[in-house]
């Protein structure tokens, strides 16, 4: 009988302890939920012991820990980290601090609910007790996000400016694939920036381009990382045009990229040719006109004249040019001509 009584007492005692523990957990969770930041209490393996609704919402998109199907511990946090080496190094440093039961803070970039990159302040603090726990906190890094937004806006303005720039601009990776091109350069090639960056390679548009070259990214046959020179481009329709290109190879993190500027020489030559043709036609008209024609500067000096005009003045062209117009008139008309 005494054994039965002891068993009943023990059962009642454990039941009361369990209810107390449940009540304490509810109080702890309520306290965590009232915190503004996303908070996780994790064991030494990074497993979720307790987390508030802000943490659950960040990790799983659901503010409830139950039924989310997502690991709400550190493994879940790693799932929303932006894929950058600096992020992985920051989290690793915090895990080392947590294992040593020390405090630490790092800025990390995560993927927010809209799929965008957002900066947060990730902190870890030791929690004494048995077992030892760590409290992880995730808060928006408002100042850094504001700076990033301002930088992105400035880069957008710069991109828009370069896009309509009258000089071609593009960037290629180490394999010669276009990673960026402005509208001007793409139009010269008879295509669009989207098509160029959709898998096209620089050597596709260079006359005699070699995809198997040791430097498929290079504009120049000399394969200089920094240099300039003439380039013979071939557009989508087979039209060829001469250009002057300048390129620089830069490091983009672990990868290399080119930055290249291109000036279309053929259009400039076409313009020069058109101007020369117009000038030749005007000269022929000038020489063949049946009336006298003279060109004067602001002071009334003849800078050029037709043969007919020189004959009308009774002089040769050489005798008329670089002289005042009134000297070509008769003595009686010179005063009147000067007043004009």
Short mmCIF file of C-alpha atoms in Angstrom, two decimals, residues 125-292:
data_model
loop_
_atom_site.label_atom_id
_atom_site.label_comp_id
_atom_site.label_asym_id
_atom_site.label_seq_id
_atom_site.Cartn_x
_atom_site.Cartn_y
_atom_site.Cartn_z
CA UNK A 125 24.87 36.15 -26.46
CA UNK A 126 25.64 33.42 -23.89
CA UNK A 127 22.79 32.28 -21.60
CA UNK A 128 23.92 30.68 -18.33
CA UNK A 129 22.13 27.65 -16.99
CA UNK A 130 21.97 23.91 -17.41
CA UNK A 131 22.25 23.20 -20.22
CA UNK A 132 24.18 26.18 -21.60
CA UNK A 133 22.23 28.02 -24.30
CA UNK A 134 22.92 30.83 -26.74
CA UNK A 135 20.53 33.64 -27.60
CA UNK A 136 20.65 34.67 -31.27
CA UNK A 137 19.13 37.97 -32.35
CA UNK A 138 18.43 39.25 -35.87
CA UNK A 139 17.64 42.97 -36.38
CA UNK A 140 17.35 45.13 -39.49
CA UNK A 141 20.49 47.18 -40.15
CA UNK A 142 18.50 50.27 -41.13
CA UNK A 143 21.46 52.59 -41.74
CA UNK A 144 23.27 50.06 -43.93
CA UNK A 145 20.10 49.25 -45.87
CA UNK A 146 19.54 52.98 -46.44
CA UNK A 147 23.11 53.34 -47.72
CA UNK A 148 22.67 50.29 -49.98
CA UNK A 149 19.41 51.72 -51.35
CA UNK A 150 21.09 55.07 -52.06
CA UNK A 151 24.02 53.33 -53.79
CA UNK A 152 21.61 51.20 -55.86
CA UNK A 153 19.70 54.32 -56.89
CA UNK A 154 22.93 56.06 -57.95
CA UNK A 155 24.03 52.98 -59.87
CA UNK A 156 20.65 52.93 -61.59
CA UNK A 157 21.08 56.54 -62.69
CA UNK A 158 24.61 55.79 -63.91
CA UNK A 159 23.36 52.75 -65.83
CA UNK A 160 20.62 54.84 -67.48
CA UNK A 161 23.22 57.47 -68.40
CA UNK A 162 25.63 54.93 -69.90
CA UNK A 163 22.80 53.16 -71.70
CA UNK A 164 22.13 56.14 -73.99
CA UNK A 165 25.74 57.31 -74.13
CA UNK A 166 26.92 57.96 -77.74
CA UNK A 167 29.91 55.68 -77.06
CA UNK A 168 29.53 51.91 -76.80
CA UNK A 169 30.17 50.30 -73.42
CA UNK A 170 30.26 46.63 -72.43
CA UNK A 171 31.71 44.19 -69.91
CA UNK A 172 32.67 40.55 -70.51
CA UNK A 173 33.70 37.71 -68.20
CA UNK A 174 36.80 35.52 -68.51
CA UNK A 175 35.08 33.27 -71.08
CA UNK A 176 34.15 36.26 -73.21
CA UNK A 177 30.43 36.16 -72.35
CA UNK A 178 28.78 39.57 -72.21
CA UNK A 179 27.70 40.45 -68.66
CA UNK A 180 26.63 43.99 -69.55
CA UNK A 181 26.25 46.12 -72.68
CA UNK A 182 24.65 49.49 -73.29
CA UNK A 183 21.96 50.12 -75.90
CA UNK A 184 24.33 52.08 -78.15
CA UNK A 185 26.82 49.23 -78.51
CA UNK A 186 24.07 46.62 -78.95
CA UNK A 187 22.41 48.74 -81.67
CA UNK A 188 25.70 48.93 -83.60
CA UNK A 189 25.76 45.12 -83.54
CA UNK A 190 22.13 44.95 -84.69
CA UNK A 191 20.80 43.42 -81.48
CA UNK A 192 19.71 44.30 -77.92
CA UNK A 193 21.55 44.32 -74.57
CA UNK A 194 19.30 41.50 -73.34
CA UNK A 195 20.29 39.25 -76.23
CA UNK A 196 23.98 40.03 -75.80
CA UNK A 197 23.90 39.14 -72.11
CA UNK A 198 21.76 36.09 -72.81
CA UNK A 199 24.73 33.93 -73.82
CA UNK A 200 26.49 35.79 -76.63
CA UNK A 201 30.27 36.05 -76.59
CA UNK A 202 32.56 38.88 -77.64
CA UNK A 203 34.37 36.78 -80.26
CA UNK A 204 31.01 36.23 -82.05
CA UNK A 205 31.17 39.86 -83.17
CA UNK A 206 34.84 40.35 -83.97
CA UNK A 207 35.93 39.67 -87.55
CA UNK A 208 38.03 36.52 -87.46
CA UNK A 209 37.19 36.05 -83.76
CA UNK A 210 38.50 32.84 -82.17
CA UNK A 211 36.41 31.26 -79.39
CA UNK A 212 39.33 28.99 -78.55
CA UNK A 213 41.64 31.92 -77.97
CA UNK A 214 43.60 32.02 -74.72
CA UNK A 215 41.89 35.35 -74.04
CA UNK A 216 38.31 35.19 -75.46
CA UNK A 217 37.50 38.28 -73.38
CA UNK A 218 39.96 40.50 -75.24
CA UNK A 219 39.06 43.09 -77.83
CA UNK A 220 42.64 43.23 -79.01
CA UNK A 221 44.76 40.59 -80.74
CA UNK A 222 47.61 41.43 -78.37
CA UNK A 223 45.48 40.17 -75.45
CA UNK A 224 46.52 43.07 -73.23
CA UNK A 225 44.58 43.41 -69.97
CA UNK A 226 44.84 47.19 -70.38
CA UNK A 227 45.11 48.63 -73.86
CA UNK A 228 43.42 50.20 -76.85
CA UNK A 229 43.39 49.89 -80.62
CA UNK A 230 41.30 49.44 -83.77
CA UNK A 231 38.77 46.60 -83.89
CA UNK A 232 36.86 45.20 -86.88
CA UNK A 233 33.33 44.30 -85.70
CA UNK A 234 30.73 42.22 -87.53
CA UNK A 235 27.06 42.99 -86.85
CA UNK A 236 24.22 40.43 -86.77
CA UNK A 237 23.35 41.18 -90.42
CA UNK A 238 26.97 40.68 -91.53
CA UNK A 239 27.71 44.39 -91.83
CA UNK A 240 31.28 45.19 -90.80
CA UNK A 241 32.36 48.39 -89.16
CA UNK A 242 35.63 49.72 -87.85
CA UNK A 243 35.84 50.89 -84.27
CA UNK A 244 38.35 52.11 -81.75
CA UNK A 245 38.24 50.15 -78.49
CA UNK A 246 39.79 50.56 -75.06
CA UNK A 247 39.65 47.79 -72.45
CA UNK A 248 40.60 47.26 -68.81
CA UNK A 249 40.53 43.99 -66.86
CA UNK A 250 39.25 44.34 -63.29
CA UNK A 251 38.56 41.95 -60.42
CA UNK A 252 34.92 41.42 -59.40
CA UNK A 253 35.36 39.48 -56.18
CA UNK A 254 36.72 36.07 -57.18
CA UNK A 255 36.01 36.63 -60.89
CA UNK A 256 37.58 38.85 -63.54
CA UNK A 257 35.64 41.25 -65.75
CA UNK A 258 36.51 43.59 -68.59
CA UNK A 259 35.34 47.15 -68.91
CA UNK A 260 35.47 48.30 -72.51
CA UNK A 261 34.61 51.48 -74.39
CA UNK A 262 34.02 51.44 -78.16
CA UNK A 263 33.83 54.32 -80.65
CA UNK A 264 32.35 53.62 -84.09
CA UNK A 265 34.80 55.01 -86.64
CA UNK A 266 32.77 54.08 -89.71
CA UNK A 267 29.94 56.49 -88.88
CA UNK A 268 32.46 59.28 -88.37
CA UNK A 269 34.08 58.48 -91.71
CA UNK A 270 30.64 58.45 -93.36
CA UNK A 271 29.93 61.89 -91.91
CA UNK A 272 33.31 63.22 -93.05
CA UNK A 273 32.71 61.80 -96.51
CA UNK A 274 29.23 63.36 -96.69
CA UNK A 275 30.60 66.75 -95.65
CA UNK A 276 33.39 66.52 -98.23
CA UNK A 277 30.91 65.54 -100.93
CA UNK A 278 28.67 68.51 -100.05
CA UNK A 279 31.66 70.84 -100.11
CA UNK A 280 32.72 69.51 -103.53
CA UNK A 281 29.22 70.04 -104.92
CA UNK A 282 29.12 73.59 -103.57
CA UNK A 283 32.57 74.31 -105.09
CA UNK A 284 31.42 73.08 -108.50
CA UNK A 285 28.30 75.26 -108.24
CA UNK A 286 30.47 78.16 -107.08
CA UNK A 287 32.82 77.84 -110.06
CA UNK A 288 30.13 77.19 -112.69
CA UNK A 289 27.64 79.86 -111.63
CA UNK A 290 26.89 82.38 -114.43
CA UNK A 291 26.93 85.26 -111.91
CA UNK A 292 29.81 86.66 -109.90
#
